[in-house]
Amino acid sequence: MTSEVKQLLKALQQRAEATIPRLVFPNTKQEEWKYTDPSALQSIRWQTALPQFESTVTPIPEAEFALVFANGTFIPDRSVVEPGELLVLGSVLTDNSSASLLSAHLGKYTDDWDMLSQINSSSCEDLSLIYVPQNYADGTIVALHYLNQGQHSASHPRCLVVLAPHSRLTIVEVHQGNEDVYWANPLTEIYVGEQAVLNHIIWQHQGLSAFHTQTTRVVQAKNSFYQLQTIDVGAQLSRHNLHVQLQGDATSTTLQGLVTIGANQTSDTYSTIVHSHPSGRSNQLHKCILRDHSHGVFSGQICVTKQGQLTDAQQMSRNLLLSPHARIDTKPQLQIVADNVKCAHGATVSQLDREEQFYLQSRGIDPVTATNLLTYAFAGEILQNIPIASVREAIVKLIFAQTIV
Amino acid sequence: MIVEDAITLLSVQDLTASVDGTQILKGVNLEVKSGEIHAIMGPNGSGKSTFSKILAGHPDYTVTGGTITFKGQNLLDWEPEIRAREGLFLAFQYPLEIPGVTNSEFLRISCNAVRKHRGLPELDLLDFGDLINEKLKVVDMNPSFLQRSVNEGFSGGEKKRNEIVQMAVMEPVLSILDETDSGLDIDALKIVSQGVNQLSNAHNATIVITHYQRLLNYIVPDFIHVMEGGKIILTGGKELALELESRGYDWLTEE
Ligand SMILES: Nc1ncnc2c1ncn2[C@@H]1O[C@H](COP(=O)(O)OP(=O)(O)OP(=O)(O)O)[C@@H](O)[C@H]1O
Ligand SMILES: [Mg+2]
């Protein structure tokens, strides 16, 4: 029976329901929401989304596992799950063996004071779970496809990823949907065990009317390696709350974000890395390509506690404004208590280089292609690191197709 | 070479131009016919690069007077990319670096843009691969440069070679080489000059801008022009280079 699992979920929900009344909905008076106004989210009466879908799943042939969710609900007959050593569950309700993992990790890494996570927890009837056993390092790729639609429908999918020591995995989340005004509020909790390696890709390609608020909570054990690439393309308003917490020495963390938006889109990345153990290395690069009246926001906290000696933390925010109406707010924040650390951060805002554009034109290349080529070049540094060829190529194509006028 | 029945490729008359409100070109006249090789020499700051960039259509420069006719048409009517596709090529004095765009991609997009304009079928990756390997031979360039970002980290001389590879790919009718020789070592100068000579024929023309007579031993000009103060103040045959080499430019303005 799955009653133990159900009880754990119930406990999570109840805890959230008890907390929510004590929280205020995110608003621009809060420091964390200074640059992005989420009030539109509150003005809509959201309905629980039904598990329907029309969109086709973006194929990722390299992925051995593909979990498909329609408005947050797992769709088994669209999914590909290979039985084997790796535990990949689209729904934990189907497998009682997940209970011990859930009780060890579920809800342990989230922030009780964060409204969006609590909303996710309070509606958590089910979740997906990926568990990589010790020493399992086959280069396996797991794809999570989140399909969304439905006017005023809200979904709060949740996923728990646990890597046992010395294991290795690549996961790619794809969030997509149609032109309805829907809200996706996914939350992913990740535990990377000792010496484990996780490559994580989040490809946010929601419909242009959508709201996308995503929370990623990562905990890294000793000597572990976590690499995240986020590609933000869709949604009228997207917000990514990213939090990396260290639980051991000598961890390595690479965070790369690429935002490419236009029209009236807003994309806000709010990230925090807490170096609370010695000798951690983190490297963060966030790049925004902003067209039309779009608005990019990047707030990057790096906290180095007293225990975080010999931390090496690098952060860079680079922004390309392709329109005089586009706006960027970028705010790196270092809070360093330890005294023996190497930390650096920086931010740049630029426009396309006229001389480069002219150089390309003088070689017969029209201005639109020239702009796309230079934009692509700006993004290339991140794109070329995406470890899955089909995803990399699809995103490259997408960026080339975004013609600028 | 001066050929019979040559057609006039470029005709510049009384060209004046300014940048940021400063008048730089003060009445340039020049006529270039097919088959010809012209050299433009002249002191630093006399307006040679300005002139070449105006021909290529650089947006920073404003033509304030005069005409430029290219293949019988008003060149100034065309955007830079159209000029390039119509066959006007400028090898830059200072080629730019474009990080993130590979040389091969850049060359292929450029090649196909030109081919499309000229009514030729575009080349796929494979056919382009064959073509580019031929073109690299013109200046003896290592194919490994194709995989690198355009000019990024190239040495001064490698950048200049890369310009000539682009020229070879685009098959222009009028090439302007702005100090392509500077930065080249002695062997490279020979190789690049041979490449340029290999690309010239009775139907196209070349303008080389240079400070050094040595280049003109390899690329032998039919005419040498001296630019000074935004004007061409003297035109002569190839023997003029030797005279300039020994006497400098001062005597021209003193007389
Ligand atoms: N943006 C600008 N604003 C003001 N003056 C400029 C600008 N660009 C070029 N000039 C001036 O125009 C003049 C001509 O420059 P140009 O580069 O054409 O000379 P050049 O003959 O190519 O010289 P060199 O032999 O050194 O390459 C110079 O005096 C230069 O300073
Ligand atoms: Mg010059």
PDB file of C-alpha atoms in Angstrom, chain B:
ATOM      1  CA  MET B   1      46.957  45.034 -66.389  1.00  0.00           C
ATOM      2  CA  ILE B   2      45.470  47.561 -68.736  1.00  0.00           C
ATOM      3  CA  VAL B   3      43.207  45.746 -71.145  1.00  0.00           C
ATOM      4  CA  GLU B   4      41.439  46.809 -74.302  1.00  0.00           C
ATOM      5  CA  ASP B   5      37.670  47.214 -74.185  1.00  0.00           C
ATOM      6  CA  ALA B   6      37.861  47.403 -70.424  1.00  0.00           C
ATOM      7  CA  ILE B   7      34.719  48.609 -68.730  1.00  0.00           C
ATOM      8  CA  THR B   8      34.697  51.263 -66.065  1.00  0.00           C
ATOM      9  CA  LEU B   9      34.025  49.557 -62.760  1.00  0.00           C
ATOM     10  CA  LEU B  10      34.386  52.508 -60.448  1.00  0.00           C
ATOM     11  CA  SER B  11      34.102  56.175 -61.129  1.00  0.00           C
ATOM     12  CA  VAL B  12      34.470  58.613 -58.257  1.00  0.00           C
ATOM     13  CA  GLN B  13      33.925  62.297 -58.921  1.00  0.00           C
ATOM     14  CA  ASP B  14      34.574  65.210 -56.601  1.00  0.00           C
ATOM     15  CA  LEU B  15      33.776  63.085 -53.592  1.00  0.00           C
ATOM     16  CA  THR B  16      33.585  64.969 -50.330  1.00  0.00           C
ATOM     17  CA  ALA B  17      32.709  63.329 -47.043  1.00  0.00           C
ATOM     18  CA  SER B  18      32.697  64.013 -43.340  1.00  0.00           C
ATOM     19  CA  VAL B  19      32.601  62.163 -40.061  1.00  0.00           C
ATOM     20  CA  ASP B  20      31.139  63.684 -36.912  1.00  0.00           C
ATOM     21  CA  GLY B  21      31.021  67.021 -38.685  1.00  0.00           C
ATOM     22  CA  THR B  22      34.698  66.970 -39.687  1.00  0.00           C
ATOM     23  CA  GLN B  23      35.358  67.164 -43.398  1.00  0.00           C
ATOM     24  CA  ILE B  24      37.824  64.384 -44.279  1.00  0.00           C
ATOM     25  CA  LEU B  25      37.514  63.854 -48.014  1.00  0.00           C
ATOM     26  CA  LYS B  26      37.829  67.060 -49.973  1.00  0.00           C
ATOM     27  CA  GLY B  27      37.176  66.168 -53.586  1.00  0.00           C
ATOM     28  CA  VAL B  28      38.415  62.726 -54.557  1.00  0.00           C
ATOM     29  CA  ASN B  29      38.493  61.726 -58.211  1.00  0.00           C
ATOM     30  CA  LEU B  30      39.309  58.199 -59.304  1.00  0.00           C
ATOM     31  CA  GLU B  31      38.471  55.948 -62.185  1.00  0.00           C
ATOM     32  CA  VAL B  32      39.097  52.215 -62.145  1.00  0.00           C
ATOM     33  CA  LYS B  33      38.590  49.971 -65.142  1.00  0.00           C
ATOM     34  CA  SER B  34      38.374  46.213 -65.290  1.00  0.00           C
ATOM     35  CA  GLY B  35      41.734  44.462 -65.362  1.00  0.00           C
ATOM     36  CA  GLU B  36      43.505  47.328 -63.608  1.00  0.00           C
ATOM     37  CA  ILE B  37      45.479  47.403 -60.424  1.00  0.00           C
ATOM     38  CA  HIS B  38      45.659  50.724 -58.592  1.00  0.00           C
ATOM     39  CA  ALA B  39      47.699  51.648 -55.594  1.00  0.00           C
ATOM     40  CA  ILE B  40      46.850  54.462 -53.223  1.00  0.00           C
ATOM     41  CA  MET B  41      49.654  55.763 -51.072  1.00  0.00           C
ATOM     42  CA  GLY B  42      49.861  58.798 -48.860  1.00  0.00           C
ATOM     43  CA  PRO B  43      50.740  59.977 -45.405  1.00  0.00           C
ATOM     44  CA  ASN B  44      48.991  58.829 -42.228  1.00  0.00           C
ATOM     45  CA  GLY B  45      45.661  60.474 -41.740  1.00  0.00           C
ATOM     46  CA  SER B  46      45.303  61.582 -45.367  1.00  0.00           C
ATOM     47  CA  GLY B  47      41.946  59.830 -45.755  1.00  0.00           C
ATOM     48  CA  LYS B  48      42.768  56.489 -47.429  1.00  0.00           C
ATOM     49  CA  SER B  49      40.854  54.289 -44.998  1.00  0.00           C
ATOM     50  CA  THR B  50      38.045  56.810 -44.868  1.00  0.00           C
ATOM     51  CA  PHE B  51      37.749  56.627 -48.624  1.00  0.00           C
ATOM     52  CA  SER B  52      37.691  52.832 -48.602  1.00  0.00           C
ATOM     53  CA  LYS B  53      35.104  52.654 -45.828  1.00  0.00           C
ATOM     54  CA  ILE B  54      32.887  55.095 -47.662  1.00  0.00           C
ATOM     55  CA  LEU B  55      33.045  52.863 -50.698  1.00  0.00           C
ATOM     56  CA  ALA B  56      32.005  49.916 -48.527  1.00  0.00           C
ATOM     57  CA  GLY B  57      29.159  51.928 -47.006  1.00  0.00           C
ATOM     58  CA  HIS B  58      30.229  52.474 -43.411  1.00  0.00           C
ATOM     59  CA  PRO B  59      27.343  54.221 -41.643  1.00  0.00           C
ATOM     60  CA  ASP B  60      29.538  56.644 -39.672  1.00  0.00           C
ATOM     61  CA  TYR B  61      30.575  58.611 -42.742  1.00  0.00           C
ATOM     62  CA  THR B  62      28.413  61.122 -44.529  1.00  0.00           C
ATOM     63  CA  VAL B  63      28.937  61.806 -48.189  1.00  0.00           C
ATOM     64  CA  THR B  64      28.508  65.553 -48.548  1.00  0.00           C
ATOM     65  CA  GLY B  65      29.126  65.885 -52.269  1.00  0.00           C
ATOM     66  CA  GLY B  66      30.192  64.225 -55.495  1.00  0.00           C
ATOM     67  CA  THR B  67      29.253  60.896 -57.023  1.00  0.00           C
ATOM     68  CA  ILE B  68      30.340  57.286 -56.888  1.00  0.00           C
ATOM     69  CA  THR B  69      29.382  55.098 -59.804  1.00  0.00           C
ATOM     70  CA  PHE B  70      29.970  51.375 -59.552  1.00  0.00           C
ATOM     71  CA  LYS B  71      29.377  49.219 -62.630  1.00  0.00           C
ATOM     72  CA  GLY B  72      27.372  52.099 -64.083  1.00  0.00           C
ATOM     73  CA  GLN B  73      25.068  52.437 -61.068  1.00  0.00           C
ATOM     74  CA  ASN B  74      24.913  54.844 -58.176  1.00  0.00           C
ATOM     75  CA  LEU B  75      26.807  53.026 -55.444  1.00  0.00           C
ATOM     76  CA  LEU B  76      25.407  55.301 -52.752  1.00  0.00           C
ATOM     77  CA  ASP B  77      21.919  53.891 -53.362  1.00  0.00           C
ATOM     78  CA  TRP B  78      22.994  50.540 -51.988  1.00  0.00           C
ATOM     79  CA  GLU B  79      23.254  49.274 -48.446  1.00  0.00           C
ATOM     80  CA  PRO B  80      26.650  47.826 -47.496  1.00  0.00           C
ATOM     81  CA  GLU B  81      25.502  44.213 -47.955  1.00  0.00           C
ATOM     82  CA  ILE B  82      24.191  44.957 -51.452  1.00  0.00           C
ATOM     83  CA  ARG B  83      27.479  46.594 -52.399  1.00  0.00           C
ATOM     84  CA  ALA B  84      29.261  43.477 -51.202  1.00  0.00           C
ATOM     85  CA  ARG B  85      26.974  41.152 -53.118  1.00  0.00           C
ATOM     86  CA  GLU B  86      27.340  43.317 -56.223  1.00  0.00           C
ATOM     87  CA  GLY B  87      31.043  42.706 -56.008  1.00  0.00           C
ATOM     88  CA  LEU B  88      32.672  45.426 -53.956  1.00  0.00           C
ATOM     89  CA  PHE B  89      35.039  44.043 -51.371  1.00  0.00           C
ATOM     90  CA  LEU B  90      37.029  45.795 -48.670  1.00  0.00           C
ATOM     91  CA  ALA B  91      39.830  44.056 -46.814  1.00  0.00           C
ATOM     92  CA  PHE B  92      39.974  46.075 -43.618  1.00  0.00           C
ATOM     93  CA  GLN B  93      43.078  47.704 -42.248  1.00  0.00           C
ATOM     94  CA  TYR B  94      41.993  46.470 -38.812  1.00  0.00           C
ATOM     95  CA  PRO B  95      39.816  43.369 -39.192  1.00  0.00           C
ATOM     96  CA  LEU B  96      37.432  42.908 -36.279  1.00  0.00           C
ATOM     97  CA  GLU B  97      37.247  39.948 -33.964  1.00  0.00           C
ATOM     98  CA  ILE B  98      33.825  38.370 -33.607  1.00  0.00           C
ATOM     99  CA  PRO B  99      33.921  36.007 -30.641  1.00  0.00           C
ATOM    100  CA  GLY B 100      31.358  33.240 -30.758  1.00  0.00           C
ATOM    101  CA  VAL B 101      30.892  33.140 -34.522  1.00  0.00           C
ATOM    102  CA  THR B 102      32.997  30.480 -36.151  1.00  0.00           C
ATOM    103  CA  ASN B 103      34.964  31.405 -39.206  1.00  0.00           C
ATOM    104  CA  SER B 104      33.424  28.588 -41.233  1.00  0.00           C
ATOM    105  CA  GLU B 105      29.888  29.613 -40.360  1.00  0.00           C
ATOM    106  CA  PHE B 106      30.650  33.217 -41.150  1.00  0.00           C
ATOM    107  CA  LEU B 107      32.237  32.356 -44.490  1.00  0.00           C
ATOM    108  CA  ARG B 108      29.403  30.035 -45.460  1.00  0.00           C
ATOM    109  CA  ILE B 109      26.672  32.546 -44.654  1.00  0.00           C
ATOM    110  CA  SER B 110      28.594  35.210 -46.530  1.00  0.00           C
ATOM    111  CA  CYS B 111      29.228  32.938 -49.501  1.00  0.00           C
ATOM    112  CA  ASN B 112      25.581  31.944 -49.776  1.00  0.00           C
ATOM    113  CA  ALA B 113      24.327  35.505 -49.409  1.00  0.00           C
ATOM    114  CA  VAL B 114      26.515  36.486 -52.348  1.00  0.00           C
ATOM    115  CA  ARG B 115      25.601  33.434 -54.410  1.00  0.00           C
ATOM    116  CA  LYS B 116      21.889  33.934 -53.871  1.00  0.00           C
ATOM    117  CA  HIS B 117      22.157  37.532 -55.019  1.00  0.00           C
ATOM    118  CA  ARG B 118      23.981  36.431 -58.137  1.00  0.00           C
ATOM    119  CA  GLY B 119      21.400  33.789 -58.983  1.00  0.00           C
ATOM    120  CA  LEU B 120      23.627  30.856 -58.070  1.00  0.00           C
ATOM    121  CA  PRO B 121      22.419  27.922 -55.977  1.00  0.00           C
ATOM    122  CA  GLU B 122      23.343  28.115 -52.302  1.00  0.00           C
ATOM    123  CA  LEU B 123      25.918  25.609 -51.103  1.00  0.00           C
ATOM    124  CA  ASP B 124      25.212  23.017 -48.452  1.00  0.00           C
ATOM    125  CA  LEU B 125      27.756  22.145 -45.790  1.00  0.00           C
ATOM    126  CA  LEU B 126      29.445  19.526 -47.920  1.00  0.00           C
ATOM    127  CA  ASP B 127      29.783  21.574 -51.083  1.00  0.00           C
ATOM    128  CA  PHE B 128      30.868  24.571 -49.097  1.00  0.00           C
ATOM    129  CA  GLY B 129      33.497  22.407 -47.429  1.00  0.00           C
ATOM    130  CA  ASP B 130      34.957  21.582 -50.831  1.00  0.00           C
ATOM    131  CA  LEU B 131      34.872  25.202 -51.916  1.00  0.00           C
ATOM    132  CA  ILE B 132      36.467  26.573 -48.794  1.00  0.00           C
ATOM    133  CA  ASN B 133      39.303  24.077 -48.912  1.00  0.00           C
ATOM    134  CA  GLU B 134      40.150  25.373 -52.384  1.00  0.00           C
ATOM    135  CA  LYS B 135      39.939  28.974 -51.221  1.00  0.00           C
ATOM    136  CA  LEU B 136      42.178  28.396 -48.214  1.00  0.00           C
ATOM    137  CA  LYS B 137      44.906  27.306 -50.594  1.00  0.00           C
ATOM    138  CA  VAL B 138      44.929  30.769 -52.172  1.00  0.00           C
ATOM    139  CA  VAL B 139      46.720  32.126 -49.118  1.00  0.00           C
ATOM    140  CA  ASP B 140      47.970  28.811 -47.767  1.00  0.00           C
ATOM    141  CA  MET B 141      45.829  29.014 -44.654  1.00  0.00           C
ATOM    142  CA  ASN B 142      45.469  26.104 -42.269  1.00  0.00           C
ATOM    143  CA  PRO B 143      41.920  24.629 -42.215  1.00  0.00           C
ATOM    144  CA  SER B 144      42.033  24.656 -38.418  1.00  0.00           C
ATOM    145  CA  PHE B 145      41.305  28.388 -38.611  1.00  0.00           C
ATOM    146  CA  LEU B 146      37.822  27.558 -39.853  1.00  0.00           C
ATOM    147  CA  GLN B 147      36.781  26.187 -36.487  1.00  0.00           C
ATOM    148  CA  ARG B 148      37.914  29.228 -34.569  1.00  0.00           C
ATOM    149  CA  SER B 149      35.877  32.340 -33.908  1.00  0.00           C
ATOM    150  CA  VAL B 150      36.261  34.981 -36.602  1.00  0.00           C
ATOM    151  CA  ASN B 151      39.691  36.560 -36.118  1.00  0.00           C
ATOM    152  CA  GLU B 152      39.587  35.937 -32.379  1.00  0.00           C
ATOM    153  CA  GLY B 153      43.101  35.538 -31.114  1.00  0.00           C
ATOM    154  CA  PHE B 154      44.449  35.550 -34.668  1.00  0.00           C
ATOM    155  CA  SER B 155      47.827  37.180 -35.046  1.00  0.00           C
ATOM    156  CA  GLY B 156      47.963  40.387 -37.056  1.00  0.00           C
ATOM    157  CA  GLY B 157      49.188  38.514 -40.117  1.00  0.00           C
ATOM    158  CA  GLU B 158      46.603  35.734 -39.740  1.00  0.00           C
ATOM    159  CA  LYS B 159      43.823  38.291 -39.699  1.00  0.00           C
ATOM    160  CA  LYS B 160      45.095  39.749 -42.954  1.00  0.00           C
ATOM    161  CA  ARG B 161      45.193  36.321 -44.553  1.00  0.00           C
ATOM    162  CA  ASN B 162      41.694  35.689 -43.354  1.00  0.00           C
ATOM    163  CA  GLU B 163      40.554  38.834 -45.147  1.00  0.00           C
ATOM    164  CA  ILE B 164      41.924  37.441 -48.394  1.00  0.00           C
ATOM    165  CA  VAL B 165      40.148  34.127 -47.781  1.00  0.00           C
ATOM    166  CA  GLN B 166      36.925  36.107 -47.506  1.00  0.00           C
ATOM    167  CA  MET B 167      37.784  37.885 -50.714  1.00  0.00           C
ATOM    168  CA  ALA B 168      38.413  34.568 -52.452  1.00  0.00           C
ATOM    169  CA  VAL B 169      35.052  33.237 -51.259  1.00  0.00           C
ATOM    170  CA  MET B 170      33.109  36.317 -52.325  1.00  0.00           C
ATOM    171  CA  GLU B 171      34.682  36.621 -55.781  1.00  0.00           C
ATOM    172  CA  PRO B 172      34.418  40.407 -55.995  1.00  0.00           C
ATOM    173  CA  VAL B 173      34.800  42.556 -59.083  1.00  0.00           C
ATOM    174  CA  LEU B 174      36.476  45.383 -57.205  1.00  0.00           C
ATOM    175  CA  SER B 175      38.684  44.673 -54.211  1.00  0.00           C
ATOM    176  CA  ILE B 176      40.086  47.351 -51.990  1.00  0.00           C
ATOM    177  CA  LEU B 177      42.910  46.096 -49.823  1.00  0.00           C
ATOM    178  CA  ASP B 178      43.590  48.540 -47.024  1.00  0.00           C
ATOM    179  CA  GLU B 179      47.142  47.953 -45.819  1.00  0.00           C
ATOM    180  CA  THR B 180      46.789  44.228 -46.182  1.00  0.00           C
ATOM    181  CA  ASP B 181      50.586  44.065 -46.287  1.00  0.00           C
ATOM    182  CA  SER B 182      51.171  45.589 -42.883  1.00  0.00           C
ATOM    183  CA  GLY B 183      51.662  42.927 -40.256  1.00  0.00           C
ATOM    184  CA  LEU B 184      52.676  40.267 -42.758  1.00  0.00           C
ATOM    185  CA  ASP B 185      56.077  38.664 -42.450  1.00  0.00           C
ATOM    186  CA  ILE B 186      58.313  38.411 -45.502  1.00  0.00           C
ATOM    187  CA  ASP B 187      57.093  34.985 -46.556  1.00  0.00           C
ATOM    188  CA  ALA B 188      53.466  35.783 -45.831  1.00  0.00           C
ATOM    189  CA  LEU B 189      53.729  38.945 -47.906  1.00  0.00           C
ATOM    190  CA  LYS B 190      54.782  36.833 -50.869  1.00  0.00           C
ATOM    191  CA  ILE B 191      52.063  34.265 -50.306  1.00  0.00           C
ATOM    192  CA  VAL B 192      49.306  36.808 -49.870  1.00  0.00           C
ATOM    193  CA  SER B 193      50.473  38.814 -52.875  1.00  0.00           C
ATOM    194  CA  GLN B 194      50.510  35.697 -55.012  1.00  0.00           C
ATOM    195  CA  GLY B 195      47.010  34.948 -53.770  1.00  0.00           C
ATOM    196  CA  VAL B 196      45.798  38.393 -54.750  1.00  0.00           C
ATOM    197  CA  ASN B 197      47.438  38.075 -58.150  1.00  0.00           C
ATOM    198  CA  GLN B 198      45.849  34.676 -58.602  1.00  0.00           C
ATOM    199  CA  LEU B 199      42.428  36.204 -57.977  1.00  0.00           C
ATOM    200  CA  SER B 200      42.876  39.106 -60.382  1.00  0.00           C
ATOM    201  CA  ASN B 201      41.847  38.810 -63.991  1.00  0.00           C
ATOM    202  CA  ALA B 202      40.698  40.924 -66.911  1.00  0.00           C
ATOM    203  CA  HIS B 203      37.195  41.302 -65.471  1.00  0.00           C
ATOM    204  CA  ASN B 204      37.971  42.527 -62.023  1.00  0.00           C
ATOM    205  CA  ALA B 205      40.111  45.237 -60.499  1.00  0.00           C
ATOM    206  CA  THR B 206      42.083  45.828 -57.331  1.00  0.00           C
ATOM    207  CA  ILE B 207      42.944  48.908 -55.310  1.00  0.00           C
ATOM    208  CA  VAL B 208      45.761  48.368 -52.857  1.00  0.00           C
ATOM    209  CA  ILE B 209      46.369  50.910 -50.144  1.00  0.00           C
ATOM    210  CA  THR B 210      49.897  50.683 -48.853  1.00  0.00           C
ATOM    211  CA  HIS B 211      52.776  52.571 -47.329  1.00  0.00           C
ATOM    212  CA  TYR B 212      55.469  50.349 -48.729  1.00  0.00           C
ATOM    213  CA  GLN B 213      56.943  50.069 -52.125  1.00  0.00           C
ATOM    214  CA  ARG B 214      57.867  46.448 -51.367  1.00  0.00           C
ATOM    215  CA  LEU B 215      54.291  45.192 -51.806  1.00  0.00           C
ATOM    216  CA  LEU B 216      54.213  46.789 -55.226  1.00  0.00           C
ATOM    217  CA  ASN B 217      57.063  44.565 -56.349  1.00  0.00           C
ATOM    218  CA  TYR B 218      54.696  41.656 -55.940  1.00  0.00           C
ATOM    219  CA  ILE B 219      51.393  43.251 -56.837  1.00  0.00           C
ATOM    220  CA  VAL B 220      52.447  45.445 -59.709  1.00  0.00           C
ATOM    221  CA  PRO B 221      50.143  48.443 -60.090  1.00  0.00           C
ATOM    222  CA  ASP B 222      49.127  50.095 -63.315  1.00  0.00           C
ATOM    223  CA  PHE B 223      48.587  53.375 -61.471  1.00  0.00           C
ATOM    224  CA  ILE B 224      49.798  54.866 -58.262  1.00  0.00           C
ATOM    225  CA  HIS B 225      47.799  57.641 -56.618  1.00  0.00           C
ATOM    226  CA  VAL B 226      48.978  59.823 -53.806  1.00  0.00           C
ATOM    227  CA  MET B 227      46.339  60.936 -51.350  1.00  0.00           C
ATOM    228  CA  GLU B 228      46.990  63.921 -49.180  1.00  0.00           C
ATOM    229  CA  GLY B 229      44.594  66.024 -47.162  1.00  0.00           C
ATOM    230  CA  GLY B 230      41.548  64.162 -48.405  1.00  0.00           C
ATOM    231  CA  LYS B 231      42.375  64.446 -52.095  1.00  0.00           C
ATOM    232  CA  ILE B 232      44.301  62.558 -54.716  1.00  0.00           C
ATOM    233  CA  ILE B 233      47.035  65.030 -55.500  1.00  0.00           C
ATOM    234  CA  LEU B 234      49.157  63.001 -57.883  1.00  0.00           C
ATOM    235  CA  THR B 235      48.759  59.998 -60.148  1.00  0.00           C
ATOM    236  CA  GLY B 236      51.592  58.182 -61.842  1.00  0.00           C
ATOM    237  CA  GLY B 237      52.864  54.826 -63.006  1.00  0.00           C
ATOM    238  CA  LYS B 238      54.532  52.174 -60.905  1.00  0.00           C
ATOM    239  CA  GLU B 239      57.843  54.037 -60.948  1.00  0.00           C
ATOM    240  CA  LEU B 240      56.277  56.677 -58.698  1.00  0.00           C
ATOM    241  CA  ALA B 241      56.537  54.281 -55.765  1.00  0.00           C
ATOM    242  CA  LEU B 242      60.321  54.281 -55.884  1.00  0.00           C
ATOM    243  CA  GLU B 243      60.405  58.034 -55.969  1.00  0.00           C
ATOM    244  CA  LEU B 244      58.086  58.265 -52.968  1.00  0.00           C
ATOM    245  CA  GLU B 245      60.170  55.687 -51.188  1.00  0.00           C
ATOM    246  CA  SER B 246      63.278  57.830 -51.495  1.00  0.00           C
ATOM    247  CA  ARG B 247      61.786  61.321 -51.247  1.00  0.00           C
ATOM    248  CA  GLY B 248      58.780  60.940 -48.951  1.00  0.00           C
ATOM    249  CA  TYR B 249      55.686  63.092 -49.398  1.00  0.00           C
ATOM    250  CA  ASP B 250      56.854  66.566 -48.429  1.00  0.00           C
ATOM    251  CA  TRP B 251      58.118  67.573 -51.860  1.00  0.00           C
ATOM    252  CA  LEU B 252      54.629  67.105 -53.269  1.00  0.00           C
ATOM    253  CA  THR B 253      53.068  69.720 -51.074  1.00  0.00           C
ATOM    254  CA  GLU B 254      56.009  72.110 -51.117  1.00  0.00           C
ATOM    255  CA  GLU B 255      55.879  72.687 -54.849  1.00  0.00           C
TER     256      GLU B 255
END
